Short mmCIF file of C-alpha atoms and ligand atoms in Angstrom, two decimals:
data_model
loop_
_atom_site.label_atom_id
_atom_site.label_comp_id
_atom_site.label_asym_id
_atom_site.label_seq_id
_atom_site.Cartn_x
_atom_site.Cartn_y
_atom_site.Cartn_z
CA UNK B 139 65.91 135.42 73.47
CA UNK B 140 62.65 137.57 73.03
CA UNK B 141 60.60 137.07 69.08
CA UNK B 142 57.83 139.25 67.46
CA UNK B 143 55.85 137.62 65.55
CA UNK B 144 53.72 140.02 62.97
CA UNK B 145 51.49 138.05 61.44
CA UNK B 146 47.75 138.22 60.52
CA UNK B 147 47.00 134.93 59.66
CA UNK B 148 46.23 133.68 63.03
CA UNK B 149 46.42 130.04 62.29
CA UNK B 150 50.06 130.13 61.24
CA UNK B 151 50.61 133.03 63.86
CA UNK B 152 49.16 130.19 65.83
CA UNK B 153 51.62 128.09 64.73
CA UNK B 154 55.09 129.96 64.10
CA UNK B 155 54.30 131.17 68.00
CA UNK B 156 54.29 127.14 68.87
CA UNK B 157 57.38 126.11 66.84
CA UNK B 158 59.20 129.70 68.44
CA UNK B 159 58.03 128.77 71.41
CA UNK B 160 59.15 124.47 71.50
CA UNK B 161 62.41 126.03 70.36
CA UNK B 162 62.85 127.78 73.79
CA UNK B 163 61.77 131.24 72.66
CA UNK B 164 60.44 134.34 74.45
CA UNK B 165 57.88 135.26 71.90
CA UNK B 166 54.93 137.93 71.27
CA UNK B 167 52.44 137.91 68.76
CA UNK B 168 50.87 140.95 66.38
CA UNK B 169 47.90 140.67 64.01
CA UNK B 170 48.13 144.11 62.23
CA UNK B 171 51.18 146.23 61.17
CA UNK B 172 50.04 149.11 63.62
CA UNK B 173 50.35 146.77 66.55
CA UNK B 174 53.39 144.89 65.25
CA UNK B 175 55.26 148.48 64.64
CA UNK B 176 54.39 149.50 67.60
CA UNK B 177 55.52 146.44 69.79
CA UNK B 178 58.81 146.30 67.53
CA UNK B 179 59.49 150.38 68.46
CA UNK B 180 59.01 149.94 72.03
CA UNK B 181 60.32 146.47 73.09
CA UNK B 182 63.78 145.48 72.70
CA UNK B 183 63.42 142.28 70.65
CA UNK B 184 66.27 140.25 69.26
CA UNK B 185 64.72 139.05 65.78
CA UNK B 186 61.16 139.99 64.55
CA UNK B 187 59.35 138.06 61.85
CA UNK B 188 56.98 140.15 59.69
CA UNK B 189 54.68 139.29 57.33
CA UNK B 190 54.27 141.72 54.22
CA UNK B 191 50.70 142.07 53.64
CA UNK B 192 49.09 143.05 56.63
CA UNK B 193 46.20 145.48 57.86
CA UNK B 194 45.86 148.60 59.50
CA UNK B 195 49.74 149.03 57.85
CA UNK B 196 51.96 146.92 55.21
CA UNK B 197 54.56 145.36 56.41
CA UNK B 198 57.35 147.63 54.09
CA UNK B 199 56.16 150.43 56.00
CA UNK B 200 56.45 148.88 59.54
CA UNK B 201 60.09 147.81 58.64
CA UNK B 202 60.86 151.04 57.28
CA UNK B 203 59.67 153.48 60.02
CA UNK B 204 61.59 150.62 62.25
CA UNK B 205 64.72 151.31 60.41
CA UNK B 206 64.40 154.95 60.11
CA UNK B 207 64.06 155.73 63.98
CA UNK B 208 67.07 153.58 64.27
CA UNK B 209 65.57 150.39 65.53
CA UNK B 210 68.03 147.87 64.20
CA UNK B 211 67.03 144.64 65.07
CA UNK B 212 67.46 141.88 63.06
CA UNK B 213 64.09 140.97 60.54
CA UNK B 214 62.75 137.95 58.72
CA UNK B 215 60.16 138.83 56.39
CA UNK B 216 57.70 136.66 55.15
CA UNK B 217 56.70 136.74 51.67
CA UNK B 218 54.14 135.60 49.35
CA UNK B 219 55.57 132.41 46.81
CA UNK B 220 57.19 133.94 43.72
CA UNK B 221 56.98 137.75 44.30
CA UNK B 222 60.35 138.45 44.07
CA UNK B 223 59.72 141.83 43.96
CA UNK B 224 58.32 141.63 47.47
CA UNK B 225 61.70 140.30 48.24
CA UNK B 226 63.62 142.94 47.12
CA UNK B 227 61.50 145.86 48.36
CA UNK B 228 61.88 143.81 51.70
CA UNK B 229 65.39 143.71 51.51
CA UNK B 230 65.89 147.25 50.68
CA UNK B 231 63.55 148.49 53.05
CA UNK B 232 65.81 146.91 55.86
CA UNK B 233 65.25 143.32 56.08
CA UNK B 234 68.01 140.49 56.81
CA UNK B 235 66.28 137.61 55.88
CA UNK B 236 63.05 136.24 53.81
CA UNK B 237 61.03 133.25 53.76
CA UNK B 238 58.65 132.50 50.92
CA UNK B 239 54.78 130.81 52.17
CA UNK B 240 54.39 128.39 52.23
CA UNK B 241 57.76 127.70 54.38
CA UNK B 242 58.95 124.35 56.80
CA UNK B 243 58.82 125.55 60.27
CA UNK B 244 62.30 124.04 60.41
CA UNK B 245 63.53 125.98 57.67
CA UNK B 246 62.05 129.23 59.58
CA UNK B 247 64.23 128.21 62.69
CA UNK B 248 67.27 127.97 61.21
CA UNK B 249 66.90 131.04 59.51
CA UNK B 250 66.15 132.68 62.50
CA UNK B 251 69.15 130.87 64.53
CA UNK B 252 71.26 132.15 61.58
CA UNK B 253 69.99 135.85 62.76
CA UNK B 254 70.41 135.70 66.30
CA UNK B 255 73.78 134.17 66.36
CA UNK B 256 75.24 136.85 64.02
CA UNK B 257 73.65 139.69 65.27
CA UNK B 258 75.55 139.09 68.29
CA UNK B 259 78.68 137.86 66.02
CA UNK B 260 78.96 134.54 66.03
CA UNK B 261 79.62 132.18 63.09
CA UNK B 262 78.90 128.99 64.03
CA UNK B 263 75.78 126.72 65.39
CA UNK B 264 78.11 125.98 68.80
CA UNK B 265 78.56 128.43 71.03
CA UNK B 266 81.37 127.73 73.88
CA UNK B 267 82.53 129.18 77.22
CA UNK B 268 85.32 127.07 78.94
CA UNK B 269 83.69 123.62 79.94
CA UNK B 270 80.22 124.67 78.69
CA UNK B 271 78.84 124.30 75.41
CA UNK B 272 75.46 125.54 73.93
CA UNK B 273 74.38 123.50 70.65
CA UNK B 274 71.92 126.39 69.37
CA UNK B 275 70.47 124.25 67.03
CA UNK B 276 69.49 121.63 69.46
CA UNK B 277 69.13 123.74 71.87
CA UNK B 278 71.07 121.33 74.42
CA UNK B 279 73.92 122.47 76.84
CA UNK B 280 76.49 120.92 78.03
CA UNK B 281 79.03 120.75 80.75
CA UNK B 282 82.60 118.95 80.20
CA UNK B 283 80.68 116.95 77.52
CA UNK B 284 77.81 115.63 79.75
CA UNK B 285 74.27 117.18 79.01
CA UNK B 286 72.57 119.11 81.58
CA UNK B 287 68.53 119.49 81.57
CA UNK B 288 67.48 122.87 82.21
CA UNK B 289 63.81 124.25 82.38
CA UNK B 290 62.75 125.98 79.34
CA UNK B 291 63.45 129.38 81.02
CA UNK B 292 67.02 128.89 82.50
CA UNK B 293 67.67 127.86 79.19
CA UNK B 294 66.38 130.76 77.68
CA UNK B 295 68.59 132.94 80.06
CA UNK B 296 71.77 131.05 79.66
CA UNK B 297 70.99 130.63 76.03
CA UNK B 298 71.02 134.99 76.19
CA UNK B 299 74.13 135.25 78.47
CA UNK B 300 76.11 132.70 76.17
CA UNK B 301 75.23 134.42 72.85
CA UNK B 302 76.21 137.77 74.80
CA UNK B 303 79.64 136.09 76.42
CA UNK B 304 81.99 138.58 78.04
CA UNK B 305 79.61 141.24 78.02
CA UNK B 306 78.04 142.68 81.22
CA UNK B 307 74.20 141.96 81.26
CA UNK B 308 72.07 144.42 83.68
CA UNK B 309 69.21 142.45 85.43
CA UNK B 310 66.83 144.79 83.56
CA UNK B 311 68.34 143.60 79.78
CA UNK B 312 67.53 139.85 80.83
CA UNK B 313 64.23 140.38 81.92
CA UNK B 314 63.49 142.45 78.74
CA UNK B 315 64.88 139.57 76.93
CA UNK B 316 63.35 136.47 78.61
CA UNK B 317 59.96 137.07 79.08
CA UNK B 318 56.41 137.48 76.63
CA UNK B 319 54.73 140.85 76.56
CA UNK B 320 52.20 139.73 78.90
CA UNK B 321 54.09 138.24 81.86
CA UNK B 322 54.38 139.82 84.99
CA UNK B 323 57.99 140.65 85.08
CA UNK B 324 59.64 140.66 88.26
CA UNK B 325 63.26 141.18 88.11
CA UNK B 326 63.94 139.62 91.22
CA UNK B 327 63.13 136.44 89.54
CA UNK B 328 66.70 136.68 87.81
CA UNK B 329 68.83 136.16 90.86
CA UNK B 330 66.89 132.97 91.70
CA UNK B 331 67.25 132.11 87.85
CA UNK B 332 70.77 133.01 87.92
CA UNK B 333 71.53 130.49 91.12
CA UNK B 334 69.84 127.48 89.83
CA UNK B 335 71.94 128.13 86.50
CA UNK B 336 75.25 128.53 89.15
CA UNK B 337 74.30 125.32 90.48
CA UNK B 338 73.50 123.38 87.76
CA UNK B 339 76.81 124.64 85.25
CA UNK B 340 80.07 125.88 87.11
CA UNK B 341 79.52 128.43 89.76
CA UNK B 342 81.93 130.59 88.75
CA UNK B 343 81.11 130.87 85.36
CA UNK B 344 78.86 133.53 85.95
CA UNK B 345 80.16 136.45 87.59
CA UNK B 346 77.84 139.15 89.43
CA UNK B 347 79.07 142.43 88.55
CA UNK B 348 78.33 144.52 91.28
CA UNK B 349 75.49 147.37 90.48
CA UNK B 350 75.93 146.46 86.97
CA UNK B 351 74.58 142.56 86.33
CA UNK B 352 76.38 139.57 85.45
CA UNK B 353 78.58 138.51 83.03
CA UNK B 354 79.79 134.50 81.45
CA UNK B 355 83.00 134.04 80.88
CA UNK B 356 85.20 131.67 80.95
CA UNK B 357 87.48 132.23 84.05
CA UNK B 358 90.81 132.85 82.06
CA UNK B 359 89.22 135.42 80.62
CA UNK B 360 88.11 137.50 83.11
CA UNK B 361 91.92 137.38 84.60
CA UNK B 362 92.84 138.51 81.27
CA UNK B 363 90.22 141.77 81.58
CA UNK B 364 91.27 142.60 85.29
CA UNK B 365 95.22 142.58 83.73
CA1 LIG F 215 49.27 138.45 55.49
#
């Protein structure tokens, strides 16, 4: 999962980009709102977090022009203590969440948890796929019950493919998703990625789709597709 971060305080930019980040996030930073709009129209994030009052552009105005071309990710804005009228000109301008400063980083994570899981549609904290189970909140996986330790970016992609279950993923989508702004992205990386996670879960969890990606499923329902 890929964050933007739009933030011009730098030392909690500093900060949320270090809890994101311990939390096994993908996750790229902005200091004004013509940078942060800019990022947020042209990457594919899954969740930004925007502060209000920024330069260069307020923060209303990034999430509106956002909303208005269609860009529909989900947003946690991050208001100033007791404005509520921040918080409803946030809201109706297209955000999902809010967060009053000063916040608990913890508090910030769950809320963001809360947005990732349902923007892909799930309800609960635990996601599941046959013998393996992804505790989002923290962020452990396991395999018939035992835990397995995965490096903070094979967790990252099976933490993607398992809030995406069922769904073909195109090579392309996961690098998008996976990696910061800055990193040279090779998507050849994601097949080696891929076989360490094959190795390390159940092989035939995740299925190559050929020309298309892959795809986690549980095997039973994969018969059930090809029926
Ligand atoms: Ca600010």
């Amino acid at each position: 999962m890929r964050l933007l971060v739009v933030e011009d305080d730098k030392d909690l930019a500093r900060q949320l980009r270090g809890a994101l980040a311990d939390a096994g996030y993908a996750v790229d930073l902005a200091h004004d709102g013509e940078e942060g709009h800019f990022l947020g129209d042209t990457e594919p994030y899954d969740a930004v977090i925007l502060d209000l009052g920024l330069p260069e552009l307020d923060g209303i105005t990034v999430l509106q022009r956002w909303r208005q071309d269609g860009r529909n990710m989900p947003v946690l804005i991050l208001t100033a203590r007791d404005r509520w009228s921040d918080k409803v000109s946030g809201i109706d301008a297209g955000a999902d969440d809010y967060l009053s400063k000063p916040f608990h980083m913890e508090e910030m994570l769950a809320r963001v948890r809360a947005l990732l899981r349902r923007a892909a549609g799930h309800a609960s904290n635990e996601l599941q796929c046959g013998p393996l189970r992804l505790d989002i909140a923290a962020a452990k996986v396991s395999l018939d019950g035992l835990a397995i330790s995965l490096t903070a970016l094979e967790f990252r992609l099976l933490s993607y493919l398992m809030h995406h279950q069922g769904k073909v993923i195109s090579r392309t989508e996961l690098v998008e998703h996976l990696y910061e702004q800055d990193f040279d992205k090779d998507s050849n990386t994601i097949e080696v990625f891929i076989g360490r996670l094959r190795r390390k879960t159940q092989a035939d969890l995740i299925e190559t789709v050929r020309g298309l990606g892959y795809r986690l499923a549980a095997p039973d329902t994969i018969a059930t597709d090809d029926n």
